[in-house]
Amino acid sequence: MQGLQALGRDLAIARKRRRLTQALLAERMLVNVETVQRLERGDPTVSLGIVASALFVFGLGRRLASLAAPATDGVGEAEAIRALPRRVRRPAAADIDLDF
């Protein structure tokens, strides 16, 4: 929940930096003011589509694609490393050519 509240605060800051009222942001997002207020409070019932809409209004839509990018998945990276074999044996000469 803290992450959603932080996101809401960040979106409120982005709105204020752009000198937008909640009403004007709501109009641009095609939602009502109450939805913008819930978004800025970090309400977990606000849909991802609403969050995406706000990001696009602020010109931050490209960041949406990197939210769960594999390159930023530290846990996934750790699991992939943990899955590596403990020992590696040299392949038979007939199986692989190691000449670079």
mmCIF file of N, CA and C in Angstrom:
data_model
loop_
_atom_site.group_PDB
_atom_site.id
_atom_site.type_symbol
_atom_site.label_atom_id
_atom_site.label_comp_id
_atom_site.label_asym_id
_atom_site.label_seq_id
_atom_site.Cartn_x
_atom_site.Cartn_y
_atom_site.Cartn_z
ATOM 1 N N MET A 1 0.809 -1.199 0.000
ATOM 2 C CA MET A 1 0.000 0.000 0.000
ATOM 3 C C MET A 1 0.852 1.262 0.000
ATOM 4 N N GLN A 2 2.006 1.183 0.638
ATOM 5 C CA GLN A 2 2.870 2.370 0.695
ATOM 6 C C GLN A 2 3.319 2.779 -0.700
ATOM 7 N N GLY A 3 3.561 1.796 -1.550
ATOM 8 C CA GLY A 3 3.970 2.099 -2.917
ATOM 9 C C GLY A 3 2.890 2.838 -3.680
ATOM 10 N N LEU A 4 1.640 2.427 -3.480
ATOM 11 C CA LEU A 4 0.530 3.111 -4.151
ATOM 12 C C LEU A 4 0.349 4.524 -3.617
ATOM 13 N N GLN A 5 0.532 4.689 -2.315
ATOM 14 C CA GLN A 5 0.419 6.027 -1.741
ATOM 15 C C GLN A 5 1.537 6.932 -2.251
ATOM 16 N N ALA A 6 2.745 6.373 -2.371
ATOM 17 C CA ALA A 6 3.868 7.151 -2.911
ATOM 18 C C ALA A 6 3.608 7.524 -4.367
ATOM 19 N N LEU A 7 3.061 6.582 -5.135
ATOM 20 C CA LEU A 7 2.728 6.871 -6.531
ATOM 21 C C LEU A 7 1.695 7.984 -6.607
ATOM 22 N N GLY A 8 0.685 7.914 -5.746
ATOM 23 C CA GLY A 8 -0.337 8.957 -5.715
ATOM 24 C C GLY A 8 0.246 10.320 -5.397
ATOM 25 N N ARG A 9 1.139 10.362 -4.401
ATOM 26 C CA ARG A 9 1.800 11.640 -4.061
ATOM 27 C C ARG A 9 2.628 12.155 -5.235
ATOM 28 N N ASP A 10 3.325 11.252 -5.897
ATOM 29 C CA ASP A 10 4.150 11.654 -7.044
ATOM 30 C C ASP A 10 3.294 12.208 -8.173
ATOM 31 N N LEU A 11 2.145 11.580 -8.405
ATOM 32 C CA LEU A 11 1.253 12.070 -9.453
ATOM 33 C C LEU A 11 0.665 13.430 -9.081
ATOM 34 N N ALA A 12 0.375 13.629 -7.793
ATOM 35 C CA ALA A 12 -0.122 14.936 -7.340
ATOM 36 C C ALA A 12 0.949 16.008 -7.557
ATOM 37 N N ILE A 13 2.188 15.669 -7.264
ATOM 38 C CA ILE A 13 3.293 16.614 -7.479
ATOM 39 C C ILE A 13 3.430 16.931 -8.967
ATOM 40 N N ALA A 14 3.342 15.886 -9.809
ATOM 41 C CA ALA A 14 3.437 16.099 -11.261
ATOM 42 C C ALA A 14 2.326 17.032 -11.740
ATOM 43 N N ARG A 15 1.132 16.845 -11.196
ATOM 44 C CA ARG A 15 -0.001 17.705 -11.574
ATOM 45 C C ARG A 15 0.257 19.146 -11.162
ATOM 46 N N LYS A 16 0.716 19.324 -9.934
ATOM 47 C CA LYS A 16 0.953 20.681 -9.426
ATOM 48 C C LYS A 16 2.097 21.373 -10.166
ATOM 49 N N ARG A 17 3.130 20.625 -10.516
ATOM 50 C CA ARG A 17 4.240 21.210 -11.278
ATOM 51 C C ARG A 17 3.772 21.744 -12.620
ATOM 52 N N ARG A 18 2.773 21.076 -13.174
ATOM 53 C CA ARG A 18 2.240 21.496 -14.465
ATOM 54 C C ARG A 18 1.121 22.529 -14.317
ATOM 55 N N ARG A 19 0.871 22.934 -13.066
ATOM 56 C CA ARG A 19 -0.144 23.935 -12.753
ATOM 57 C C ARG A 19 -1.537 23.517 -13.237
ATOM 58 N N LEU A 20 -1.840 22.230 -13.041
ATOM 59 C CA LEU A 20 -3.146 21.707 -13.417
ATOM 60 C C LEU A 20 -3.997 21.532 -12.160
ATOM 61 N N THR A 21 -5.249 21.923 -12.246
ATOM 62 C CA THR A 21 -6.174 21.630 -11.149
ATOM 63 C C THR A 21 -6.606 20.172 -11.282
ATOM 64 N N GLN A 22 -7.167 19.642 -10.198
ATOM 65 C CA GLN A 22 -7.684 18.278 -10.274
ATOM 66 C C GLN A 22 -8.805 18.192 -11.311
ATOM 67 N N ALA A 23 -9.603 19.242 -11.396
ATOM 68 C CA ALA A 23 -10.703 19.260 -12.361
ATOM 69 C C ALA A 23 -10.183 19.222 -13.798
ATOM 70 N N LEU A 24 -9.130 19.983 -14.086
ATOM 71 C CA LEU A 24 -8.584 19.998 -15.442
ATOM 72 C C LEU A 24 -7.922 18.660 -15.777
ATOM 73 N N LEU A 25 -7.208 18.094 -14.801
ATOM 74 C CA LEU A 25 -6.602 16.776 -15.030
ATOM 75 C C LEU A 25 -7.693 15.742 -15.287
ATOM 76 N N ALA A 26 -8.752 15.773 -14.494
ATOM 77 C CA ALA A 26 -9.860 14.836 -14.679
ATOM 78 C C ALA A 26 -10.458 14.976 -16.080
ATOM 79 N N GLU A 27 -10.612 16.212 -16.524
ATOM 80 C CA GLU A 27 -11.159 16.449 -17.865
ATOM 81 C C GLU A 27 -10.251 15.848 -18.929
ATOM 82 N N ARG A 28 -8.966 16.046 -18.792
ATOM 83 C CA ARG A 28 -8.013 15.515 -19.787
ATOM 84 C C ARG A 28 -7.939 13.989 -19.746
ATOM 85 N N MET A 29 -8.181 13.416 -18.574
ATOM 86 C CA MET A 29 -8.140 11.963 -18.424
ATOM 87 C C MET A 29 -9.494 11.322 -18.755
ATOM 88 N N LEU A 30 -10.526 12.142 -18.954
ATOM 89 C CA LEU A 30 -11.883 11.671 -19.222
ATOM 90 C C LEU A 30 -12.455 10.884 -18.040
ATOM 91 N N VAL A 31 -12.177 11.373 -16.826
ATOM 92 C CA VAL A 31 -12.714 10.790 -15.596
ATOM 93 C C VAL A 31 -13.293 11.920 -14.758
ATOM 94 N N ASN A 32 -13.872 11.589 -13.606
ATOM 95 C CA ASN A 32 -14.382 12.653 -12.739
ATOM 96 C C ASN A 32 -13.330 13.040 -11.691
ATOM 97 N N VAL A 33 -13.555 14.143 -11.021
ATOM 98 C CA VAL A 33 -12.602 14.671 -10.041
ATOM 99 C C VAL A 33 -12.386 13.677 -8.905
ATOM 100 N N GLU A 34 -13.442 12.980 -8.503
ATOM 101 C CA GLU A 34 -13.317 11.998 -7.422
ATOM 102 C C GLU A 34 -12.295 10.920 -7.776
ATOM 103 N N THR A 35 -12.264 10.506 -9.023
ATOM 104 C CA THR A 35 -11.293 9.495 -9.455
ATOM 105 C C THR A 35 -9.862 10.036 -9.334
ATOM 106 N N VAL A 36 -9.652 11.272 -9.713
ATOM 107 C CA VAL A 36 -8.325 11.891 -9.575
ATOM 108 C C VAL A 36 -7.947 11.967 -8.096
ATOM 109 N N GLN A 37 -8.882 12.318 -7.250
ATOM 110 C CA GLN A 37 -8.607 12.385 -5.814
ATOM 111 C C GLN A 37 -8.237 11.007 -5.263
ATOM 112 N N ARG A 38 -8.974 9.975 -5.686
ATOM 113 C CA ARG A 38 -8.646 8.611 -5.257
ATOM 114 C C ARG A 38 -7.275 8.194 -5.764
ATOM 115 N N LEU A 39 -6.958 8.557 -6.995
ATOM 116 C CA LEU A 39 -5.649 8.255 -7.581
ATOM 117 C C LEU A 39 -4.540 8.901 -6.762
ATOM 118 N N GLU A 40 -4.707 10.158 -6.414
ATOM 119 C CA GLU A 40 -3.679 10.886 -5.674
ATOM 120 C C GLU A 40 -3.569 10.429 -4.215
ATOM 121 N N ARG A 41 -4.610 9.799 -3.688
ATOM 122 C CA ARG A 41 -4.548 9.227 -2.335
ATOM 123 C C ARG A 41 -3.878 7.861 -2.335
ATOM 124 N N GLY A 42 -3.721 7.259 -3.522
ATOM 125 C CA GLY A 42 -3.132 5.930 -3.605
ATOM 126 C C GLY A 42 -4.142 4.829 -3.366
ATOM 127 N N ASP A 43 -5.393 5.096 -3.674
ATOM 128 C CA ASP A 43 -6.471 4.126 -3.506
ATOM 129 C C ASP A 43 -6.194 2.901 -4.382
ATOM 130 N N PRO A 44 -6.120 1.700 -3.789
ATOM 131 C CA PRO A 44 -5.793 0.505 -4.569
ATOM 132 C C PRO A 44 -6.902 0.054 -5.521
ATOM 133 N N THR A 45 -8.093 0.635 -5.416
ATOM 134 C CA THR A 45 -9.170 0.239 -6.323
ATOM 135 C C THR A 45 -9.145 1.011 -7.637
ATOM 136 N N VAL A 46 -8.264 1.992 -7.753
ATOM 137 C CA VAL A 46 -8.125 2.736 -9.011
ATOM 138 C C VAL A 46 -7.443 1.803 -10.014
ATOM 139 N N SER A 47 -8.011 1.707 -11.199
ATOM 140 C CA SER A 47 -7.496 0.763 -12.191
ATOM 141 C C SER A 47 -6.163 1.209 -12.783
ATOM 142 N N LEU A 48 -5.456 0.232 -13.308
ATOM 143 C CA LEU A 48 -4.186 0.523 -13.980
ATOM 144 C C LEU A 48 -4.408 1.422 -15.181
ATOM 145 N N GLY A 49 -5.548 1.290 -15.826
ATOM 146 C CA GLY A 49 -5.868 2.152 -16.965
ATOM 147 C C GLY A 49 -5.932 3.616 -16.567
ATOM 148 N N ILE A 50 -6.440 3.896 -15.376
ATOM 149 C CA ILE A 50 -6.505 5.276 -14.886
ATOM 150 C C ILE A 50 -5.092 5.790 -14.614
ATOM 151 N N VAL A 51 -4.269 4.954 -14.001
ATOM 152 C CA VAL A 51 -2.874 5.347 -13.747
ATOM 153 C C VAL A 51 -2.177 5.631 -15.080
ATOM 154 N N ALA A 52 -2.374 4.743 -16.049
ATOM 155 C CA ALA A 52 -1.764 4.934 -17.367
ATOM 156 C C ALA A 52 -2.253 6.223 -18.008
ATOM 157 N N SER A 53 -3.521 6.499 -17.879
ATOM 158 C CA SER A 53 -4.081 7.732 -18.441
ATOM 159 C C SER A 53 -3.408 8.964 -17.844
ATOM 160 N N ALA A 54 -3.216 8.961 -16.528
ATOM 161 C CA ALA A 54 -2.543 10.091 -15.877
ATOM 162 C C ALA A 54 -1.111 10.225 -16.386
ATOM 163 N N LEU A 55 -0.418 9.105 -16.503
ATOM 164 C CA LEU A 55 0.964 9.161 -16.997
ATOM 165 C C LEU A 55 1.029 9.728 -18.407
ATOM 166 N N PHE A 56 0.090 9.346 -19.254
ATOM 167 C CA PHE A 56 0.070 9.877 -20.624
ATOM 168 C C PHE A 56 -0.223 11.367 -20.645
ATOM 169 N N VAL A 57 -1.131 11.831 -19.792
ATOM 170 C CA VAL A 57 -1.425 13.261 -19.717
ATOM 171 C C VAL A 57 -0.175 14.033 -19.318
ATOM 172 N N PHE A 58 0.614 13.460 -18.414
ATOM 173 C CA PHE A 58 1.840 14.123 -17.951
ATOM 174 C C PHE A 58 3.012 13.923 -18.907
ATOM 175 N N GLY A 59 2.838 13.157 -19.961
ATOM 176 C CA GLY A 59 3.923 12.901 -20.897
ATOM 177 C C GLY A 59 4.910 11.867 -20.374
ATOM 178 N N LEU A 60 4.452 11.025 -19.452
ATOM 179 C CA LEU A 60 5.330 10.020 -18.834
ATOM 180 C C LEU A 60 4.936 8.599 -19.236
ATOM 181 N N GLY A 61 4.197 8.460 -20.292
ATOM 182 C CA GLY A 61 3.683 7.161 -20.709
ATOM 183 C C GLY A 61 4.754 6.130 -21.005
ATOM 184 N N ARG A 62 5.914 6.554 -21.460
ATOM 185 C CA ARG A 62 6.981 5.607 -21.786
ATOM 186 C C ARG A 62 7.475 4.859 -20.552
ATOM 187 N N ARG A 63 7.336 5.474 -19.386
ATOM 188 C CA ARG A 63 7.781 4.822 -18.151
ATOM 189 C C ARG A 63 6.932 3.613 -17.792
ATOM 190 N N LEU A 64 5.729 3.574 -18.276
ATOM 191 C CA LEU A 64 4.821 2.481 -17.967
ATOM 192 C C LEU A 64 5.382 1.144 -18.445
ATOM 193 N N ALA A 65 6.031 1.154 -19.577
ATOM 194 C CA ALA A 65 6.572 -0.085 -20.144
ATOM 195 C C ALA A 65 7.686 -0.683 -19.293
ATOM 196 N N SER A 66 8.345 0.122 -18.483
ATOM 197 C CA SER A 66 9.479 -0.392 -17.710
ATOM 198 C C SER A 66 9.112 -0.802 -16.285
ATOM 199 N N LEU A 67 7.839 -0.740 -15.916
ATOM 200 C CA LEU A 67 7.448 -1.054 -14.544
ATOM 201 C C LEU A 67 7.857 -2.462 -14.122
ATOM 202 N N ALA A 68 7.640 -3.444 -14.971
ATOM 203 C CA ALA A 68 7.977 -4.825 -14.624
ATOM 204 C C ALA A 68 8.973 -5.412 -15.621
ATOM 205 N N ALA A 69 9.824 -4.573 -16.150
ATOM 206 C CA ALA A 69 10.803 -5.029 -17.139
ATOM 207 C C ALA A 69 11.750 -6.059 -16.527
ATOM 208 N N PRO A 70 12.060 -7.112 -17.254
ATOM 209 C CA PRO A 70 12.961 -8.135 -16.733
ATOM 210 C C PRO A 70 14.313 -7.581 -16.271
ATOM 211 N N ALA A 71 14.780 -6.534 -16.914
ATOM 212 C CA ALA A 71 16.081 -5.966 -16.547
ATOM 213 C C ALA A 71 16.068 -5.357 -15.146
ATOM 214 N N THR A 72 14.900 -4.993 -14.645
ATOM 215 C CA THR A 72 14.815 -4.393 -13.314
ATOM 216 C C THR A 72 14.279 -5.362 -12.270
ATOM 217 N N ASP A 73 14.170 -6.631 -12.623
ATOM 218 C CA ASP A 73 13.623 -7.657 -11.729
ATOM 219 C C ASP A 73 14.757 -8.338 -10.965
ATOM 220 N N GLY A 74 15.106 -7.767 -9.832
ATOM 221 C CA GLY A 74 16.199 -8.311 -9.022
ATOM 222 C C GLY A 74 15.922 -9.706 -8.513
ATOM 223 N N VAL A 75 14.704 -9.989 -8.103
ATOM 224 C CA VAL A 75 14.353 -11.322 -7.601
ATOM 225 C C VAL A 75 14.455 -12.347 -8.726
ATOM 226 N N GLY A 76 13.944 -11.999 -9.905
ATOM 227 C CA GLY A 76 14.040 -12.897 -11.052
ATOM 228 C C GLY A 76 15.489 -13.187 -11.431
ATOM 229 N N GLU A 77 16.317 -12.157 -11.386
ATOM 230 C CA GLU A 77 17.745 -12.333 -11.666
ATOM 231 C C GLU A 77 18.372 -13.295 -10.665
ATOM 232 N N ALA A 78 18.062 -13.117 -9.380
ATOM 233 C CA ALA A 78 18.614 -13.981 -8.338
ATOM 234 C C ALA A 78 18.169 -15.427 -8.543
ATOM 235 N N GLU A 79 16.906 -15.625 -8.929
ATOM 236 C CA GLU A 79 16.402 -16.974 -9.179
ATOM 237 C C GLU A 79 17.105 -17.603 -10.381
ATOM 238 N N ALA A 80 17.341 -16.822 -11.420
ATOM 239 C CA ALA A 80 18.038 -17.342 -12.601
ATOM 240 C C ALA A 80 19.458 -17.754 -12.248
ATOM 241 N N ILE A 81 20.119 -16.964 -11.434
ATOM 242 C CA ILE A 81 21.483 -17.303 -11.014
ATOM 243 C C ILE A 81 21.469 -18.548 -10.133
ATOM 244 N N ARG A 82 20.483 -18.622 -9.233
ATOM 245 C CA ARG A 82 20.374 -19.776 -8.341
ATOM 246 C C ARG A 82 20.116 -21.057 -9.133
ATOM 247 N N ALA A 83 19.484 -20.961 -10.290
ATOM 248 C CA ALA A 83 19.159 -22.129 -11.104
ATOM 249 C C ALA A 83 20.339 -22.615 -11.947
ATOM 250 N N LEU A 84 21.426 -21.867 -11.982
ATOM 251 C CA LEU A 84 22.593 -22.299 -12.750
ATOM 252 C C LEU A 84 23.169 -23.574 -12.149
ATOM 253 N N PRO A 85 23.767 -24.422 -12.979
ATOM 254 C CA PRO A 85 24.345 -25.664 -12.439
ATOM 255 C C PRO A 85 25.514 -25.361 -11.496
ATOM 256 N N ARG A 86 25.653 -26.208 -10.486
ATOM 257 C CA ARG A 86 26.752 -26.023 -9.526
ATOM 258 C C ARG A 86 28.104 -26.363 -10.153
ATOM 259 N N ARG A 87 28.111 -27.373 -11.011
ATOM 260 C CA ARG A 87 29.353 -27.791 -11.664
ATOM 261 C C ARG A 87 29.158 -27.754 -13.166
ATOM 262 N N VAL A 88 30.211 -27.396 -13.849
ATOM 263 C CA VAL A 88 30.192 -27.399 -15.306
ATOM 264 C C VAL A 88 31.355 -28.261 -15.758
ATOM 265 N N ARG A 89 31.047 -29.217 -16.608
ATOM 266 C CA ARG A 89 32.083 -30.113 -17.115
ATOM 267 C C ARG A 89 32.416 -29.731 -18.542
ATOM 268 N N ARG A 90 33.639 -29.975 -18.876
ATOM 269 C CA ARG A 90 34.082 -29.706 -20.238
ATOM 270 C C ARG A 90 33.369 -30.658 -21.180
ATOM 271 N N PRO A 91 32.820 -30.127 -22.284
ATOM 272 C CA PRO A 91 32.117 -30.999 -23.231
ATOM 273 C C PRO A 91 33.100 -31.926 -23.945
ATOM 274 N N ALA A 92 32.595 -33.044 -24.390
ATOM 275 C CA ALA A 92 33.423 -33.984 -25.165
ATOM 276 C C ALA A 92 33.882 -33.282 -26.435
ATOM 277 N N ALA A 93 35.090 -33.579 -26.869
ATOM 278 C CA ALA A 93 35.687 -32.909 -28.027
ATOM 279 C C ALA A 93 34.825 -33.050 -29.271
ATOM 280 N N ALA A 94 34.142 -34.149 -29.424
ATOM 281 C CA ALA A 94 33.319 -34.372 -30.614
ATOM 282 C C ALA A 94 32.021 -33.563 -30.569
ATOM 283 N N ASP A 95 31.588 -33.172 -29.375
ATOM 284 C CA ASP A 95 30.307 -32.481 -29.231
ATOM 285 C C ASP A 95 30.374 -31.003 -29.587
ATOM 286 N N ILE A 96 31.488 -30.376 -29.248
ATOM 287 C CA ILE A 96 31.548 -28.920 -29.398
ATOM 288 C C ILE A 96 32.938 -28.510 -29.880
ATOM 289 N N ASP A 97 32.924 -27.540 -30.773
ATOM 290 C CA ASP A 97 34.187 -26.968 -31.244
ATOM 291 C C ASP A 97 34.439 -25.690 -30.464
ATOM 292 N N LEU A 98 35.484 -25.672 -29.635
ATOM 293 C CA LEU A 98 35.782 -24.498 -28.799
ATOM 294 C C LEU A 98 36.733 -23.532 -29.489
ATOM 295 N N ASP A 99 37.001 -23.737 -30.757
ATOM 296 C CA ASP A 99 37.914 -22.845 -31.482
ATOM 297 C C ASP A 99 37.174 -21.571 -31.859
ATOM 298 N N PHE A 100 37.634 -20.455 -31.364
ATOM 299 C CA PHE A 100 36.968 -19.186 -31.639
ATOM 300 C C PHE A 100 37.630 -18.581 -32.816
#
